[in-house]
CSV table of C-alpha atoms in Angstrom, one decimal:
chain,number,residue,atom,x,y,z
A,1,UNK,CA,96.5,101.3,63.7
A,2,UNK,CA,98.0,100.8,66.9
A,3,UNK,CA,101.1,98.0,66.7
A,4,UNK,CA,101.2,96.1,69.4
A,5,UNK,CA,103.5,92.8,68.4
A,6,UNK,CA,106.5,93.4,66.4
A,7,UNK,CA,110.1,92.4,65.4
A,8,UNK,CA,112.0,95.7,66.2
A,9,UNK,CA,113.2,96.4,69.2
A,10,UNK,CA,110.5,97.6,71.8
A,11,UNK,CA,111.3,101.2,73.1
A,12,UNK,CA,109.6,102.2,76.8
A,13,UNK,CA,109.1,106.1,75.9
A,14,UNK,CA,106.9,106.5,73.7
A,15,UNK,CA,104.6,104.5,75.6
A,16,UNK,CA,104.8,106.6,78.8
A,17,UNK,CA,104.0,109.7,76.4
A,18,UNK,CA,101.2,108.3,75.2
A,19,UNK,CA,99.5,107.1,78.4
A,20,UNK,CA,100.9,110.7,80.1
A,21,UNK,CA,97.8,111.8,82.1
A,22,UNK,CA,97.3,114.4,85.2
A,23,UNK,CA,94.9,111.9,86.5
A,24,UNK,CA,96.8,109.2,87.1
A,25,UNK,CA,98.8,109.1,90.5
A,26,UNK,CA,100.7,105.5,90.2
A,27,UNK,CA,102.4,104.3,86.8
A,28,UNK,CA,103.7,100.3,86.9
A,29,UNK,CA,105.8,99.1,84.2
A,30,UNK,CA,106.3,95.3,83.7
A,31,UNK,CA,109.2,94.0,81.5
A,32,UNK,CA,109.8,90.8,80.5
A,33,UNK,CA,113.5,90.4,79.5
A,34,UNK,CA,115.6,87.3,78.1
A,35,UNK,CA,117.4,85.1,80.8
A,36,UNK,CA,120.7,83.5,80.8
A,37,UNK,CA,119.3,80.3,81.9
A,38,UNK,CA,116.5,78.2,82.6
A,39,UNK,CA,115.8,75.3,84.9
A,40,UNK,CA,119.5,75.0,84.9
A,41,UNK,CA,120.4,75.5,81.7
A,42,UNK,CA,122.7,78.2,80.3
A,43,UNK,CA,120.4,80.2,77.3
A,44,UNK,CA,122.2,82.2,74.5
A,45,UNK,CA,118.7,84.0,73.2
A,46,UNK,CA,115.4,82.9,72.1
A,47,UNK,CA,113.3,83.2,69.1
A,48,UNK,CA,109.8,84.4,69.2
A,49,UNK,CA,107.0,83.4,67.1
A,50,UNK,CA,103.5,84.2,66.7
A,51,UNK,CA,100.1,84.7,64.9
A,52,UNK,CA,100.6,88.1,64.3
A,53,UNK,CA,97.4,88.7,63.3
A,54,UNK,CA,95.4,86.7,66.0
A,55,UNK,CA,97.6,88.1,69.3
A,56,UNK,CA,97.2,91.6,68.1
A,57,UNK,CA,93.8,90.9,68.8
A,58,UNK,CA,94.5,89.3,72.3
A,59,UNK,CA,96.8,92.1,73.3
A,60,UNK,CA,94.4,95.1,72.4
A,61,UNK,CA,91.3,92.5,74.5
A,62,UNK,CA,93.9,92.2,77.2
A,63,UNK,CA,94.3,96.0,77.1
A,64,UNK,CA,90.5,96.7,77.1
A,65,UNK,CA,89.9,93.5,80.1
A,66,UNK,CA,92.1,95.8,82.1
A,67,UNK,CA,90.6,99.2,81.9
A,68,UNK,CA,86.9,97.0,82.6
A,69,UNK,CA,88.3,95.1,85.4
A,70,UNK,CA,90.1,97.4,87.6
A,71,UNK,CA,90.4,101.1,88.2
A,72,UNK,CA,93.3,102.4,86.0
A,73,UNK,CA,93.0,104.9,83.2
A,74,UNK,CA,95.7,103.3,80.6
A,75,UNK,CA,97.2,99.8,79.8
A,76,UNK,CA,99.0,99.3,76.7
A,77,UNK,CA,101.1,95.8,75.8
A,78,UNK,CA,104.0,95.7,73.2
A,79,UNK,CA,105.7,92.2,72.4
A,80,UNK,CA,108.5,91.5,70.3
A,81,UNK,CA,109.1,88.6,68.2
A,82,UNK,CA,111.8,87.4,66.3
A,83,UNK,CA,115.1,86.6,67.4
A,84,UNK,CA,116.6,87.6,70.7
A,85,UNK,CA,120.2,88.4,72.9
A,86,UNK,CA,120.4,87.8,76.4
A,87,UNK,CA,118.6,90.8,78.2
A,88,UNK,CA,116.7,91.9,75.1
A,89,UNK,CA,112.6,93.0,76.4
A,90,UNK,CA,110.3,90.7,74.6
A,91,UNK,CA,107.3,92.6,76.5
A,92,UNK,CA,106.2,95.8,78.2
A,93,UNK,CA,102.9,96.6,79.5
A,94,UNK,CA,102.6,100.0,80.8
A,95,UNK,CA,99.7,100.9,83.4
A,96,UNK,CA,98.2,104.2,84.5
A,97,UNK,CA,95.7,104.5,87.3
A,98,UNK,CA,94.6,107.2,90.0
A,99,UNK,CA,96.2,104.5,92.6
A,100,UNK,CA,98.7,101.9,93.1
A,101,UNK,CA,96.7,98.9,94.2
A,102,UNK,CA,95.1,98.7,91.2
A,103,UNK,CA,98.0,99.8,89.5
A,104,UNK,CA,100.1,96.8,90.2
A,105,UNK,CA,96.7,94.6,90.2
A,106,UNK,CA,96.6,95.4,86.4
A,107,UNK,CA,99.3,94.9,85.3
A,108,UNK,CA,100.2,91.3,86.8
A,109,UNK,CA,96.6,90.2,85.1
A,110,UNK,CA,97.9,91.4,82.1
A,111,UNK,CA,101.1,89.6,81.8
A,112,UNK,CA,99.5,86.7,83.1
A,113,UNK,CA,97.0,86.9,80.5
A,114,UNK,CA,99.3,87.5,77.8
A,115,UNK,CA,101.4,84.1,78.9
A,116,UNK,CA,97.9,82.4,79.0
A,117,UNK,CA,96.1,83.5,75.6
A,118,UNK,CA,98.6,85.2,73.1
A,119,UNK,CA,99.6,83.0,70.7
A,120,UNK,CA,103.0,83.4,71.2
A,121,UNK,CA,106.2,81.1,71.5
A,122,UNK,CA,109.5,80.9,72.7
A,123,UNK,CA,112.2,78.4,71.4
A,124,UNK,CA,115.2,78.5,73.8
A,125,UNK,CA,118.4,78.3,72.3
A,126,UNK,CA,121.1,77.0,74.5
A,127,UNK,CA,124.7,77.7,74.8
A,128,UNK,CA,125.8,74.1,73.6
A,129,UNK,CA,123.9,75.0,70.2
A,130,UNK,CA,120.7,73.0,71.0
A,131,UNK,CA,117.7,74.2,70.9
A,132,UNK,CA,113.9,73.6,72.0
A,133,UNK,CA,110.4,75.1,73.0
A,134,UNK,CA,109.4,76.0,75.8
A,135,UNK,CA,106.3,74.2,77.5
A,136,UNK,CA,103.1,76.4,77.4
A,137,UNK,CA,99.5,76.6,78.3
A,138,UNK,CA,96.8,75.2,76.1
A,139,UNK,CA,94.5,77.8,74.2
A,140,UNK,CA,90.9,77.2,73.9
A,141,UNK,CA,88.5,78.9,71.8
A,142,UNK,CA,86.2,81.2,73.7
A,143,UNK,CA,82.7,79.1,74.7
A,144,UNK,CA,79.6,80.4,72.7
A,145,UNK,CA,78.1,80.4,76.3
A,146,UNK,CA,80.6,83.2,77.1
A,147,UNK,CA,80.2,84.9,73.4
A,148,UNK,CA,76.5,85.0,74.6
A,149,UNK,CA,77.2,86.7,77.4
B,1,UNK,CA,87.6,73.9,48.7
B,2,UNK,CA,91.6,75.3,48.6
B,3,UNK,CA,92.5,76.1,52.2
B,4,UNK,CA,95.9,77.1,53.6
B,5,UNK,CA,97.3,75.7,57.3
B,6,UNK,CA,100.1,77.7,58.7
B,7,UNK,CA,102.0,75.9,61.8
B,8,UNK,CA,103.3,78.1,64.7
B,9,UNK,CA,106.0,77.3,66.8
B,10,UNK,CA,107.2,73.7,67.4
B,11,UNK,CA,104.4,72.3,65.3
B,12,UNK,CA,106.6,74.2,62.3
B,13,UNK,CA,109.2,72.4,63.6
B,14,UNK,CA,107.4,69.0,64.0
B,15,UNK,CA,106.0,69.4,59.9
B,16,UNK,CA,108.9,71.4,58.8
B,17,UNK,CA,106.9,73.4,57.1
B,18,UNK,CA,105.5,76.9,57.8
B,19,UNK,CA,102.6,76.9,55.5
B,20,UNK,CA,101.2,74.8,53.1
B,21,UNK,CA,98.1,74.5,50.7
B,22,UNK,CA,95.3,71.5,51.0
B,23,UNK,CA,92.6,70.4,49.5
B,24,UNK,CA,89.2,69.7,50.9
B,25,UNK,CA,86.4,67.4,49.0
B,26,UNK,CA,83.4,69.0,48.5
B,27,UNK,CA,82.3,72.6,49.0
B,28,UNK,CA,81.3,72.4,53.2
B,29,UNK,CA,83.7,71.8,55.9
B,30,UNK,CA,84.6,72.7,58.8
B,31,UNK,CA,88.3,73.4,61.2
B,32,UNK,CA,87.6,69.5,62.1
B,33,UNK,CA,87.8,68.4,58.3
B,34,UNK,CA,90.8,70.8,57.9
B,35,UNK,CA,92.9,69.2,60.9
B,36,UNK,CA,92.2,66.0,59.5
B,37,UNK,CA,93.8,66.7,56.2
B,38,UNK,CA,96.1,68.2,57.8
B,39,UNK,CA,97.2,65.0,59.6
B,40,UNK,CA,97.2,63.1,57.1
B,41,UNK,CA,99.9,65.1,55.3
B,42,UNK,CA,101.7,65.6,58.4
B,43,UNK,CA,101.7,62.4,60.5
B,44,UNK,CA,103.8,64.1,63.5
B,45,UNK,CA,101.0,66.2,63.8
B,46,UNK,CA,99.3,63.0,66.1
B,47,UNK,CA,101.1,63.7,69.1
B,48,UNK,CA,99.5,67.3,69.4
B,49,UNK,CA,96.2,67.3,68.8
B,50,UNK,CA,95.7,67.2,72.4
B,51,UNK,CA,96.6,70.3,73.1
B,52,UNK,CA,96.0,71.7,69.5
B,53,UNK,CA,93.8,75.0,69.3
B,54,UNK,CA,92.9,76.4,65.8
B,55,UNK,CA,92.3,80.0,64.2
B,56,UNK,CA,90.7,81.0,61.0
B,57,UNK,CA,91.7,83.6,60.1
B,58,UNK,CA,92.6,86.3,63.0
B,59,UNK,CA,90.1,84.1,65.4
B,60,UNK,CA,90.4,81.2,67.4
B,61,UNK,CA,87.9,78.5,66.2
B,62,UNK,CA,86.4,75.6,67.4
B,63,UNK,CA,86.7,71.9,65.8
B,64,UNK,CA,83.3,72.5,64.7
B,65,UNK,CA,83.6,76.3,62.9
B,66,UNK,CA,82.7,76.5,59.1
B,67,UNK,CA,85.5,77.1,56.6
B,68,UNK,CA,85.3,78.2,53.4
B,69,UNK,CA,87.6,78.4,50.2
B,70,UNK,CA,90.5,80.4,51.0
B,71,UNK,CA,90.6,80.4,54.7
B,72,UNK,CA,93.5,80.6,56.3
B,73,UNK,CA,93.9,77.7,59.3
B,74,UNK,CA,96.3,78.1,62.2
B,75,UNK,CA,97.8,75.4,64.0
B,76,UNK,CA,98.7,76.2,67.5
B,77,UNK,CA,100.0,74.5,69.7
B,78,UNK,CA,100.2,75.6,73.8
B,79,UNK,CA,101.4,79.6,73.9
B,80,UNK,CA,104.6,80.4,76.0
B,81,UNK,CA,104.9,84.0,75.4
B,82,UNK,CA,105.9,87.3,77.7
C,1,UNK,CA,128.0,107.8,97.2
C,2,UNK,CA,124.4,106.4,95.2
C,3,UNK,CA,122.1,109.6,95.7
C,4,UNK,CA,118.6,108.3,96.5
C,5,UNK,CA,116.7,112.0,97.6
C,6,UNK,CA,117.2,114.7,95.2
C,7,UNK,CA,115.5,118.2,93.8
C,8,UNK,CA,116.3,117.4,90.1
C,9,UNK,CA,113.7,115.9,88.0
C,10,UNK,CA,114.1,111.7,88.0
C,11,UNK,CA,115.9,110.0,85.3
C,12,UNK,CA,114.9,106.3,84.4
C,13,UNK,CA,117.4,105.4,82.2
C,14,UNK,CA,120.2,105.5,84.5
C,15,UNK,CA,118.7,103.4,86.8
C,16,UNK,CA,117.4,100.8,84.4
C,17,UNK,CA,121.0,100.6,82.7
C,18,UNK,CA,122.9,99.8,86.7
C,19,UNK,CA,120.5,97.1,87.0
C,20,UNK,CA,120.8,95.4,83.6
C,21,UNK,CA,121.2,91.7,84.8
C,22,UNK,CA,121.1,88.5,82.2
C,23,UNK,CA,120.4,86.6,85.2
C,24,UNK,CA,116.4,88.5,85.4
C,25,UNK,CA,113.4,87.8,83.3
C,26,UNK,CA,111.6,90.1,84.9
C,27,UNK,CA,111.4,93.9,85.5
C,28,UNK,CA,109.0,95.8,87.8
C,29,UNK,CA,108.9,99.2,87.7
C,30,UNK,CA,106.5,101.9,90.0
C,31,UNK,CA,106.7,105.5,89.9
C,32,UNK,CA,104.6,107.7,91.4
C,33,UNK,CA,103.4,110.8,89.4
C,34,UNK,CA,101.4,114.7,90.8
C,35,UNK,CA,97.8,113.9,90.3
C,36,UNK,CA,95.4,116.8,89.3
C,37,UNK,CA,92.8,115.8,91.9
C,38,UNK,CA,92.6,115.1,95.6
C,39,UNK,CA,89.6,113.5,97.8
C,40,UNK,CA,87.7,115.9,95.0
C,41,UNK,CA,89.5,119.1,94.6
C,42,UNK,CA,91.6,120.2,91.6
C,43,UNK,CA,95.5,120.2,93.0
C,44,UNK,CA,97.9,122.7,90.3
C,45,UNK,CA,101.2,120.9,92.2
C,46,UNK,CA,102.9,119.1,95.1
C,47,UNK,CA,105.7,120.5,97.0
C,48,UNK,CA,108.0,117.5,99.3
C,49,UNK,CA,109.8,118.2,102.2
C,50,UNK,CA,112.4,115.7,103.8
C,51,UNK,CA,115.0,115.0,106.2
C,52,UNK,CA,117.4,114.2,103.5
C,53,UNK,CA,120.0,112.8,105.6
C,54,UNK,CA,117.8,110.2,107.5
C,55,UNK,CA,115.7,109.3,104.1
C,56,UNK,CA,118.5,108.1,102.3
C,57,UNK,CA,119.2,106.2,105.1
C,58,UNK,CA,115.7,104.5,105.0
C,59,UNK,CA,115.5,104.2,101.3
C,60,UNK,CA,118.5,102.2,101.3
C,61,UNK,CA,117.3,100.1,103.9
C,62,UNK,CA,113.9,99.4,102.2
C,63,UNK,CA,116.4,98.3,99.3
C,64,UNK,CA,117.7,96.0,101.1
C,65,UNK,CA,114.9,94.3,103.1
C,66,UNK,CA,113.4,94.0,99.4
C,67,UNK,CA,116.4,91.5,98.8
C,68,UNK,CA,116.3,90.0,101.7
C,69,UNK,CA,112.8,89.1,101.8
C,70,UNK,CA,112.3,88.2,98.0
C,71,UNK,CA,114.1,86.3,95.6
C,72,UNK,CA,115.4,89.1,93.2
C,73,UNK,CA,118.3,90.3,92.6
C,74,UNK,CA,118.1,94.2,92.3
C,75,UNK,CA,115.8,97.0,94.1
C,76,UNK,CA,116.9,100.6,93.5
C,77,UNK,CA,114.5,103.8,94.8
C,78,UNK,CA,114.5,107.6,94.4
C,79,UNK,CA,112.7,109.8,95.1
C,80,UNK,CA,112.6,113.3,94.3
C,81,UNK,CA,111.8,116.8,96.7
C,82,UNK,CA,111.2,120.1,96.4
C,83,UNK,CA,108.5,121.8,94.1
C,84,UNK,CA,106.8,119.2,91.3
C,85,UNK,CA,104.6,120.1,88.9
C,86,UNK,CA,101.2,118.0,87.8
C,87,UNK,CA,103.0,114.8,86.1
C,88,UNK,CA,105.9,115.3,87.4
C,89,UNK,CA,107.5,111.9,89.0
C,90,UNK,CA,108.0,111.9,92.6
C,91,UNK,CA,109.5,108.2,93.0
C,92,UNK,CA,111.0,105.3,90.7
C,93,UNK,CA,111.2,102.2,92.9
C,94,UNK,CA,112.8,99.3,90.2
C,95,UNK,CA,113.2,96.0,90.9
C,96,UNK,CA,114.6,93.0,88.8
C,97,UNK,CA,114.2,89.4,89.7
C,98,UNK,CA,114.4,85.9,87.8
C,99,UNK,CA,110.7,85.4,88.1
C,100,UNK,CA,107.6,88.2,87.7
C,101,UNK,CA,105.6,87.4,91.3
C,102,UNK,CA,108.3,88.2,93.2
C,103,UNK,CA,109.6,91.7,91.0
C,104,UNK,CA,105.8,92.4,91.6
C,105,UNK,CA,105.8,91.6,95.2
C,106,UNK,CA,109.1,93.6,95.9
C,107,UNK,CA,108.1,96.4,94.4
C,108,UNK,CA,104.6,96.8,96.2
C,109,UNK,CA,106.8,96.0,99.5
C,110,UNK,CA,109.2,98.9,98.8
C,111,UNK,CA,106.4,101.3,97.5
C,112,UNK,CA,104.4,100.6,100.8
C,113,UNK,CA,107.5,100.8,102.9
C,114,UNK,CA,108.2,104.0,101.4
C,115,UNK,CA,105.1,105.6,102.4
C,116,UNK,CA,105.2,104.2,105.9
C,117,UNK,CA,108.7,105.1,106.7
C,118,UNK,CA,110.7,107.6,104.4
C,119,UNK,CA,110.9,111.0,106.1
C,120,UNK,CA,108.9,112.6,103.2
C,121,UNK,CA,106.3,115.3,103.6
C,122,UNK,CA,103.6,116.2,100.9
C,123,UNK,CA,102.0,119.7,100.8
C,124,UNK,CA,99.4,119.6,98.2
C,125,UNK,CA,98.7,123.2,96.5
C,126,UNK,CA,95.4,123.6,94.9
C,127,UNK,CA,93.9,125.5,92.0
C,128,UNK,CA,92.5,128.1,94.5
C,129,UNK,CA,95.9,129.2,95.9
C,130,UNK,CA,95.5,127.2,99.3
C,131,UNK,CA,97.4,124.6,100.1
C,132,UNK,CA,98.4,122.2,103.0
C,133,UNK,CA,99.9,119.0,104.1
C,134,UNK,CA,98.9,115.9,103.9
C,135,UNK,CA,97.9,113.1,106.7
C,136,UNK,CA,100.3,110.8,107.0
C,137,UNK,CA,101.6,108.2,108.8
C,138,UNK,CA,103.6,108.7,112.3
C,139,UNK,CA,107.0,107.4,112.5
C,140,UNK,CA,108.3,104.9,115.3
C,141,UNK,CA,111.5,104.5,116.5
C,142,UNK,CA,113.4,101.4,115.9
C,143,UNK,CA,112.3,99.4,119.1
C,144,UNK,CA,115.4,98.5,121.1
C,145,UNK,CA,114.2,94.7,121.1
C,146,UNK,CA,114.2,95.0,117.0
C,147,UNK,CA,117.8,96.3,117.0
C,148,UNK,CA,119.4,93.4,119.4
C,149,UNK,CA,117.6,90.9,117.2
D,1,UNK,CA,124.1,122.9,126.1
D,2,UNK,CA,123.6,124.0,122.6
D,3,UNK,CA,121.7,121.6,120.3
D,4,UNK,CA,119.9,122.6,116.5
D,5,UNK,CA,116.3,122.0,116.5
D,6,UNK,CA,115.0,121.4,112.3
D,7,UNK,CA,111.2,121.2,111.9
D,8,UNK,CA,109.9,119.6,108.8
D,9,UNK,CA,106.7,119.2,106.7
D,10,UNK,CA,103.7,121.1,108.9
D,11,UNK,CA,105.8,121.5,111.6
D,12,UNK,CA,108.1,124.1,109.5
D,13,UNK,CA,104.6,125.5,108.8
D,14,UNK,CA,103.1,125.5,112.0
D,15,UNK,CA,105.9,126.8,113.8
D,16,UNK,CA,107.3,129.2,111.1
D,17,UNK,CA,110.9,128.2,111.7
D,18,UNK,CA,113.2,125.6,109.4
D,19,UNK,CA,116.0,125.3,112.0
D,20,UNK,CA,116.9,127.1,115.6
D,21,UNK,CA,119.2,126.8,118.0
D,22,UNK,CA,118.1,126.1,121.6
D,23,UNK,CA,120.4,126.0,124.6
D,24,UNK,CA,119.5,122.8,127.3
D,25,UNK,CA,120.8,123.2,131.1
D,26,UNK,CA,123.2,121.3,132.6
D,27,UNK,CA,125.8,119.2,130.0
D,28,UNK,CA,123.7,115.6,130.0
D,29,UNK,CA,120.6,115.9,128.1
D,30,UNK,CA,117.8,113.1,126.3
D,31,UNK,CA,115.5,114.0,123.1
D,32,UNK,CA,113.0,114.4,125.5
D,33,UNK,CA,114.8,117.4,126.8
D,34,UNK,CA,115.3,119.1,123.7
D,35,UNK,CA,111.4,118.4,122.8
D,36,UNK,CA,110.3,120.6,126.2
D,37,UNK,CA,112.5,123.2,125.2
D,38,UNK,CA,111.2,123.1,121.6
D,39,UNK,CA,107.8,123.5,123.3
D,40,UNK,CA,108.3,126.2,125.2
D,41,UNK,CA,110.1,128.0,122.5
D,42,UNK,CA,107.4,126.8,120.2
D,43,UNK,CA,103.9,126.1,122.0
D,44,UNK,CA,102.0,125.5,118.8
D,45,UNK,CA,104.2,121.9,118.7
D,46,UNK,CA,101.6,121.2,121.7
D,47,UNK,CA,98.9,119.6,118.9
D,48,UNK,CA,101.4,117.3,117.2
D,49,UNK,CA,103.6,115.5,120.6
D,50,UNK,CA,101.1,112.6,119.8
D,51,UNK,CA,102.4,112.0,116.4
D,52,UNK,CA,106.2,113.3,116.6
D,53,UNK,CA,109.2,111.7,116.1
D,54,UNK,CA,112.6,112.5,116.1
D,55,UNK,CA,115.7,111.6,115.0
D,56,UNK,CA,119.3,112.7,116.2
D,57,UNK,CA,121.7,113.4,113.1
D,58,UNK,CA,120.4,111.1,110.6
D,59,UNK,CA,119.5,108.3,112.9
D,60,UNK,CA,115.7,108.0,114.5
D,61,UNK,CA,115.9,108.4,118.3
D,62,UNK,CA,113.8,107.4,121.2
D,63,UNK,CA,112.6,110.2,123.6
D,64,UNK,CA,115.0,108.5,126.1
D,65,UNK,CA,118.2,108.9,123.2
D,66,UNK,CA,120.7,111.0,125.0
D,67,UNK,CA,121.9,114.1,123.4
D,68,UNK,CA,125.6,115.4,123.1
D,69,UNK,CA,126.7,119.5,122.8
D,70,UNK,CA,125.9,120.4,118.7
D,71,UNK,CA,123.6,117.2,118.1
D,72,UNK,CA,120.7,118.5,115.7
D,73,UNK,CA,117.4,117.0,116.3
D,74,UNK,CA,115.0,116.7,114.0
D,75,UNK,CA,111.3,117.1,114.7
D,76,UNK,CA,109.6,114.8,112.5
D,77,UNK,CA,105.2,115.1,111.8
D,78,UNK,CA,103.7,111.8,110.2
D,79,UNK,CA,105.2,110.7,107.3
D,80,UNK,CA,103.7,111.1,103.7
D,81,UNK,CA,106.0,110.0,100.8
D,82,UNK,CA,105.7,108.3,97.8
């Protein structure tokens, strides 16, 4: 089975060779990647957790929303969890399609997905040893109206 | 009915506790009757019900979804990930 | 001297490791990649031409209108010439930025920039020996007006 | 006046020559100059003055840029990178 949240440290290449494809003119690769500060701040890492089980399932639906929505060919999502250095990636979604618009179209819904539905959080751990986490976005359980759908 | 709750991010923090086991009375319930008991072992729980979703299992459930013996309920609070 | 135009195959790494910044959450990357198809008929490779001298000129200017337009805080581009096989990369355009939307915007900005401006030429070959150039877009001068701005 | 003339992308193509060297009358010449001696040298450029550019050295020049004794002017078609 295809691993798409994980505590090691997430490696870009073997992602690009499995999405490799002749069809494809335009690749776009986002990354998130751990900042030194925030809203002022000054961050020394941040610790990831998650429902392992449940935002595997988001990521691979994110994944499949992508190829239905627009016109690209691959989109895979990786996101780390655990605890992270400044500049670790905590995320990269990789995107494959004939063209560019659509390209760059699917991979900012993706990451914008992935902050609204995976059930993922950060705690921020700050350079005077405090700690907290971060603000996030509500989930809701999907509507039987839309399961009918 | 034995049912495990797991808390994810701050609401681990909040209970101090990652996972724990509960009983329900009777042999029905539902993710309601679950966050109930739930609250009552964990008062800090209060200030998040809010914005509380819940999954049984490896799928997000509503306050209404059955339960049965053995589930597994996750607490989670608002998502911050990427 | 940073080499922007070059003959040998691209190299991510190198450019992801002079843009490592603490200060990002956010990388955007777009490369562009020979496609096996064109407006129907099966391509076996791409050969680009280019006024080398003049497009690293205007790469490095599309760098730095990227910087000075958004808010982030690195945009590197380079692209590659001469004889490319299907697959093969022709550009990397990476950006970092605190924030995604503008590492995404920045990135589409350069990539369009790119294909408006850079003194590039495409001759597509196809599968049945022929081959030709591509349409493309005609370049202007910098208007006298724009330069005592 | 001798200046390098360097054709690129279908223009390479269309007139079968990378790079020549022209010789312009007189010693005060302008792109525009070099690009009627290009023509005449080359009449199948006659399709693409539309769409041309130039550039002088590695700098793009108007038709009115003046030219100097061993400038090399490029002869640039539409542009198609990426």
């Amino acid at each position: 089975m295809t691993t798409r949240v994980t505590d090691a440290p997430l490696d870009l290449a073997p992602l690009l060779a499995e999405t490799e494809d002749d069809a494809c003119g335009a690749l776009v690769i986002f990354s998130g990647t751990v900042r030194n500060t925030n809203e002022g701040r000054p961050v020394s890492g941040m610790t990831y957790d998650a429902h392992v089980a449940l935002a595997e399932r988001v990521l691979a639906e994110i994944e499949a929303e992508a190829l239905a929505r627009f016109a690209v060919r691959h989109c895979r999502i990786v996101h780390r969890i655990g605890a992270l250095a400044l500049g670790d990636v905590s995320i990269y979604i990789v995107v494959r399609a004939a063209h560019r618009a659509e390209a760059f179209d699917a991979a900012r819904y993706a990451i914008d997905q992935v902050k609204a539905r995976a059930p993922i959080w950060k705690e921020e751990h700050y350079t005077d040893g405090a700690s907290r986490y971060l603000d996030g976005t509500p989930l809701r359980a999907p509507s039987p109206e839309a399961d009918a759908r | 009915m034995h049912i495990r709750v797991t808390f994810y991010g701050r609401l681990k923090q909040d209970t101090g506790t990652r996972q724990a086991a509960l009983e329900l009375p009777g042999d029905r319930a539902t993710v309601r009757d679950a966050v109930e008991a739930a609250l009552k072992a964990y008062p800090t729980l209060a200030a998040h019900l809010d914005t509380l979703a819940c999954s049984v299992g490896a799928a997000l459930a509503d306050p209404g979804t059955p339960i049965r013996d053995g589930d597994e309920i996750g607490f989670l609070p608002p998502v911050s990930g990427g």
